[in-house]
Amino acid sequence: MRTTSEIIIATFILFIFVVGSVEYGKTSYNRSKSHGGNESEDVMSGQGSGAHDSFHIMPDFEKPPDLTPNDLIYDFARNTPPIVIEEYNVIFFMVAKAASSEWTRFFLRLEGNNRWCSNGAIHDHKRNGLRYLTHYPLEHAHEMMTSPKWTRAIFVRNPKPRLLSAFLDKAVAHSKHFTGATCVSFAKVGGDYQYCVDHHEEFEFFLYNITTRLGKNVHWRSIYSRVDEKWWPWINYIANMENLSEDAEHFLRSIKSKVDGVSAWDRIGKTGWSDDERQCDSLGNSSFLALKDTHHKTNALDHMREYYTPKFERFVETHYADDFNNPFFKFNDTKLFD
């Protein structure tokens, strides 16, 4: 016969066990819910498991924002909708001057599109053969933007080297096109056409006139402004171009075909690339992005102090504050001057 004290102790232990089990169940449920489903699913589903800094935990998927026809991520008129690769459940946001040409060619090749190595207009969404978010009905596109089964990815770049790269590529290396197109656009918004022609190869003119008067140009528009603010928490893979080759490999290993389970890295990423992305017949032995394509190489990082001054650096830090000061981008410190 148990004593009263023994019964009390046994009852207390049982109570602790029951409460602990309930709390564990709640914790497990909430963790599963915050990841959008079963905990056994890993980063391959695009949820983000904490295995890599580029992945982000999904927000409250029960209260997603509305997708409207005028959203930046859906409106083709603004040249901002992302690419969709259905077989791999990937939505990829391109960023000009952050290896966008290389990524476009990669996805064309991944889909068996021979345009990947052409000299044609690979960024022309009307002709390149890729599908974009805008190609899907709003309801379907909304599901893709909020489902934990999809990876929504973007590779970002620090504005300082990115702007210098845009200047060296567009204004210097392609000077004739710049004066014939960009300076004309500059004049249409009130700028002096001849002044643009005379000074377009000066970094100061580019910063203070071109990036301000023509701020919506994809090559120097701030990255943060390319995506509606409400959608940034739903981009669950954000990588930095400063670690481009490493992050590209990790990303491509993390996305797998729904058809046969093969990762994009194993499919075409780990070999078959060279420093000339237009080589169709003579493929290289390097992995994707291990070598920089010579057609786009500007070596902006090597020229930073050659072109920047303390004044220019402060200008970029101020006018691209949205890229520097948000909770999603993790740039390395690139302070050039004290």
XYZ file of C-alpha atoms in Angstrom:
338
model
C 0.000 0.000 0.000
C 1.512 3.349 -1.114
C 1.782 6.135 1.396
C 0.209 9.507 0.798
C 3.622 11.098 0.194
C 4.496 8.493 -2.443
C 1.215 9.131 -4.257
C 1.863 12.876 -4.222
C 5.386 12.416 -5.628
C 4.175 10.037 -8.352
C 1.399 12.453 -9.309
C 3.887 15.343 -9.487
C 6.247 13.358 -11.736
C 3.371 12.423 -14.037
C 2.310 16.066 -14.210
C 5.826 17.184 -15.184
C 6.009 14.482 -17.874
C 2.655 15.476 -19.407
C 3.465 19.201 -19.438
C 6.905 18.528 -20.922
C 5.423 16.382 -23.660
C 2.857 19.021 -24.563
C 5.467 21.764 -24.684
C 7.757 19.610 -26.820
C 4.893 18.971 -29.188
C 4.173 22.676 -29.437
C 7.825 23.464 -30.077
C 8.095 20.780 -32.750
C 4.906 21.970 -34.402
C 5.961 25.607 -34.387
C 9.408 24.786 -35.738
C 7.861 22.699 -38.488
C 5.334 25.424 -39.180
C 7.980 28.142 -39.400
C 9.837 26.071 -41.984
C 6.685 25.507 -43.937
C 6.227 21.792 -43.308
C 8.036 18.631 -42.361
C 11.297 19.054 -40.467
C 12.786 16.170 -42.408
C 12.791 18.366 -45.511
C 16.178 20.034 -46.004
C 17.457 23.035 -47.909
C 16.727 21.290 -51.173
C 13.099 22.326 -50.718
C 14.114 25.956 -50.475
C 13.098 26.359 -46.851
C 16.469 27.187 -45.377
C 17.804 24.911 -42.669
C 20.560 27.091 -41.280
C 23.165 24.938 -43.038
C 24.363 27.978 -44.980
C 24.220 31.695 -44.269
C 22.530 32.370 -47.592
C 19.366 30.563 -46.568
C 16.696 32.378 -44.599
C 13.891 30.979 -42.502
C 10.523 31.490 -44.122
C 8.216 34.149 -42.632
C 4.687 33.409 -41.441
C 3.375 31.626 -44.504
C -0.204 31.927 -43.259
C -0.151 35.699 -43.816
C 1.647 36.276 -47.121
C 1.388 39.606 -48.954
C -0.863 39.963 -51.962
C 0.654 39.781 -55.427
C -0.692 42.469 -57.762
C -0.146 43.134 -61.474
C 1.740 46.317 -60.563
C 4.250 44.644 -58.258
C 7.844 45.051 -59.370
C 8.363 41.305 -59.364
C 5.431 40.849 -61.769
C 5.456 43.923 -64.035
C 7.460 43.333 -67.223
C 7.318 47.032 -68.090
C 9.807 47.685 -65.289
C 12.234 44.956 -66.394
C 12.275 43.445 -62.911
C 10.399 40.077 -62.878
C 12.485 37.016 -61.958
C 13.225 33.925 -64.036
C 11.329 30.708 -63.245
C 12.873 27.248 -63.627
C 9.964 24.892 -62.950
C 11.860 21.597 -62.996
C 13.994 22.782 -60.074
C 11.328 24.854 -58.268
C 13.510 27.943 -58.551
C 12.643 31.602 -58.915
C 15.827 33.564 -59.651
C 16.084 37.345 -59.407
C 18.677 38.708 -61.823
C 20.873 41.630 -60.799
C 22.768 43.489 -63.520
C 26.515 43.700 -62.824
C 26.281 40.725 -60.480
C 27.048 37.981 -63.015
C 23.577 38.287 -64.547
C 24.765 37.294 -68.039
C 26.490 34.207 -66.683
C 23.411 33.203 -64.687
C 21.132 33.748 -67.687
C 23.339 31.534 -69.832
C 23.469 28.929 -67.098
C 19.675 28.667 -66.887
C 19.338 28.618 -70.668
C 21.807 25.739 -70.805
C 20.117 23.980 -67.885
C 16.884 23.985 -69.883
C 18.565 22.731 -73.047
C 18.207 26.063 -74.839
C 20.933 26.536 -77.465
C 20.812 30.303 -77.004
C 23.004 29.895 -73.928
C 26.176 30.262 -76.009
C 24.891 32.678 -78.626
C 25.839 36.290 -79.191
C 22.177 37.221 -79.321
C 20.051 39.199 -76.898
C 19.980 36.683 -74.067
C 18.352 39.222 -71.734
C 15.440 39.884 -74.083
C 12.563 38.107 -72.369
C 10.569 38.117 -75.595
C 13.189 36.081 -77.446
C 15.427 34.200 -75.023
C 12.983 31.337 -74.391
C 13.063 31.571 -70.599
C 9.945 31.788 -68.484
C 9.414 34.628 -66.037
C 7.045 35.092 -63.117
C 4.870 37.317 -65.293
C 4.167 34.371 -67.612
C 2.079 32.739 -64.882
C -1.426 33.731 -63.738
C -1.416 35.851 -60.585
C -2.774 33.066 -58.393
C -0.145 30.589 -59.580
C 2.657 33.150 -59.308
C 1.554 33.997 -55.774
C 1.699 30.339 -54.793
C 5.241 30.075 -56.188
C 6.327 33.187 -54.293
C 5.015 31.913 -50.960
C 5.302 28.133 -51.070
C 8.048 26.526 -48.941
C 8.599 24.115 -51.828
C 10.179 26.842 -53.935
C 13.615 28.434 -53.655
C 13.564 32.161 -54.412
C 17.162 33.247 -54.925
C 19.196 36.353 -55.603
C 22.923 37.131 -55.737
C 23.640 40.675 -54.558
C 26.728 42.879 -54.862
C 28.162 45.743 -52.860
C 27.193 49.023 -54.602
C 30.756 50.408 -54.650
C 32.345 47.785 -56.923
C 29.041 47.239 -58.714
C 28.761 50.905 -59.771
C 32.382 51.046 -60.810
C 31.897 47.870 -62.833
C 28.850 49.403 -64.540
C 30.842 52.539 -65.351
C 33.877 50.673 -66.722
C 31.695 48.350 -68.790
C 28.971 50.642 -70.105
C 30.587 54.084 -70.227
C 34.214 53.155 -70.985
C 34.376 49.759 -72.702
C 31.187 50.443 -74.680
C 31.671 54.186 -75.108
C 30.052 54.435 -78.545
C 26.854 52.738 -77.431
C 26.784 54.842 -74.268
C 26.917 58.129 -76.166
C 24.433 56.879 -78.756
C 21.891 55.542 -76.263
C 22.493 56.543 -72.661
C 23.394 60.142 -73.442
C 20.269 60.395 -75.577
C 18.190 59.145 -72.646
C 20.032 61.596 -70.394
C 19.015 64.459 -72.691
C 15.378 63.314 -72.665
C 15.203 63.824 -68.902
C 16.655 67.322 -69.048
C 20.379 66.644 -69.259
C 22.794 68.221 -71.716
C 23.505 65.717 -74.473
C 26.829 67.218 -75.566
C 28.001 67.537 -71.985
C 27.258 63.831 -71.550
C 29.214 62.965 -74.676
C 32.174 65.071 -73.531
C 32.285 63.773 -69.945
C 30.761 60.284 -70.028
C 34.096 58.574 -69.385
C 34.529 60.482 -66.112
C 33.453 58.534 -63.038
C 32.302 61.724 -61.288
C 29.932 62.577 -64.127
C 28.621 59.019 -64.146
C 27.881 59.052 -60.409
C 26.409 62.526 -60.057
C 24.499 62.703 -63.323
C 23.793 59.307 -64.852
C 22.904 57.339 -61.702
C 20.661 60.166 -60.480
C 18.926 61.203 -63.708
C 18.623 57.642 -65.036
C 18.212 55.874 -61.714
C 15.887 53.152 -63.020
C 18.480 51.705 -65.399
C 18.991 48.084 -64.357
C 22.793 48.329 -64.530
C 23.077 50.850 -61.696
C 19.665 50.846 -60.034
C 19.907 49.882 -56.356
C 19.304 46.176 -55.844
C 16.902 46.648 -52.954
C 14.633 48.869 -55.085
C 14.286 46.147 -57.739
C 12.044 44.043 -55.496
C 8.913 45.180 -53.682
C 9.741 45.625 -50.004
C 6.965 43.245 -48.978
C 8.582 40.408 -50.954
C 12.130 40.587 -49.579
C 11.356 38.340 -46.579
C 10.119 35.694 -49.020
C 13.383 35.504 -50.953
C 14.872 32.626 -49.020
C 18.305 32.395 -50.641
C 20.358 35.599 -50.686
C 24.023 35.239 -51.577
C 26.836 37.723 -52.033
C 28.868 38.139 -55.199
C 31.968 38.587 -53.042
C 31.815 34.815 -52.492
C 30.434 34.111 -55.937
C 32.047 30.808 -56.904
C 31.540 29.221 -53.476
C 27.964 30.414 -53.059
C 27.074 29.492 -56.646
C 28.197 25.923 -56.045
C 26.288 25.697 -52.764
C 23.156 27.112 -54.374
C 23.294 24.799 -57.390
C 23.884 21.774 -55.180
C 20.815 22.718 -53.149
C 18.342 22.732 -56.047
C 17.378 19.371 -57.520
C 15.331 18.263 -60.475
C 11.796 17.108 -59.754
C 12.224 14.658 -62.639
C 15.269 12.635 -61.593
C 16.596 14.225 -58.385
C 19.880 15.366 -59.948
C 21.168 18.718 -58.686
C 21.777 21.612 -61.072
C 25.427 21.469 -60.013
C 25.826 17.830 -61.016
C 23.786 18.371 -64.174
C 25.881 21.128 -65.757
C 27.545 23.130 -62.995
C 30.631 21.221 -61.939
C 32.373 21.157 -65.323
C 32.069 22.279 -68.939
C 32.737 25.997 -68.496
C 35.537 28.300 -69.626
C 36.354 32.012 -69.561
C 34.373 32.436 -72.783
C 30.686 31.773 -72.189
C 30.033 31.810 -75.929
C 32.049 28.655 -76.597
C 29.430 26.168 -77.768
C 31.666 23.684 -79.518
C 34.725 23.757 -77.274
C 33.578 23.504 -73.684
C 36.062 24.083 -70.889
C 36.881 21.906 -67.894
C 36.134 24.470 -65.188
C 33.105 24.663 -62.961
C 30.480 27.351 -63.387
C 31.778 30.805 -62.369
C 35.198 29.445 -61.425
C 36.512 31.641 -64.248
C 35.288 35.143 -65.092
C 33.996 35.556 -68.623
C 36.387 37.839 -70.504
C 33.494 39.624 -72.240
C 32.323 41.109 -68.917
C 35.538 41.289 -66.931
C 36.163 44.791 -65.535
C 38.314 44.050 -62.445
C 36.361 46.699 -60.557
C 37.722 45.640 -57.174
C 41.284 46.184 -58.358
C 40.463 49.728 -59.496
C 38.464 50.949 -56.497
C 41.031 53.392 -55.099
C 41.992 54.482 -58.597
C 38.509 55.863 -59.257
C 36.963 56.503 -55.850
C 37.621 59.521 -53.650
C 36.262 60.119 -50.137
C 33.609 62.341 -51.703
C 32.513 59.694 -54.196
C 32.443 57.044 -51.503
C 30.158 59.175 -49.310
C 27.910 59.818 -52.315
C 27.446 56.089 -52.964
C 26.907 55.308 -49.283
C 24.167 57.958 -49.176
C 22.417 57.376 -52.482
C 22.536 53.587 -52.183
C 21.675 53.503 -48.511
C 18.855 51.033 -49.155
C 21.422 48.463 -50.335
C 23.734 49.098 -47.395
C 21.087 49.359 -44.673
C 18.643 46.492 -44.850
C 18.395 43.224 -42.893
C 18.934 40.965 -45.911
C 22.282 41.870 -47.512
C 25.536 40.922 -45.806
C 28.324 42.833 -47.498
C 31.928 42.638 -46.402
C 33.376 45.917 -45.176
C 34.591 47.912 -48.195
C 35.345 51.214 -46.506
C 37.996 52.775 -48.721
C 38.702 55.939 -46.757
C 38.580 56.944 -43.097
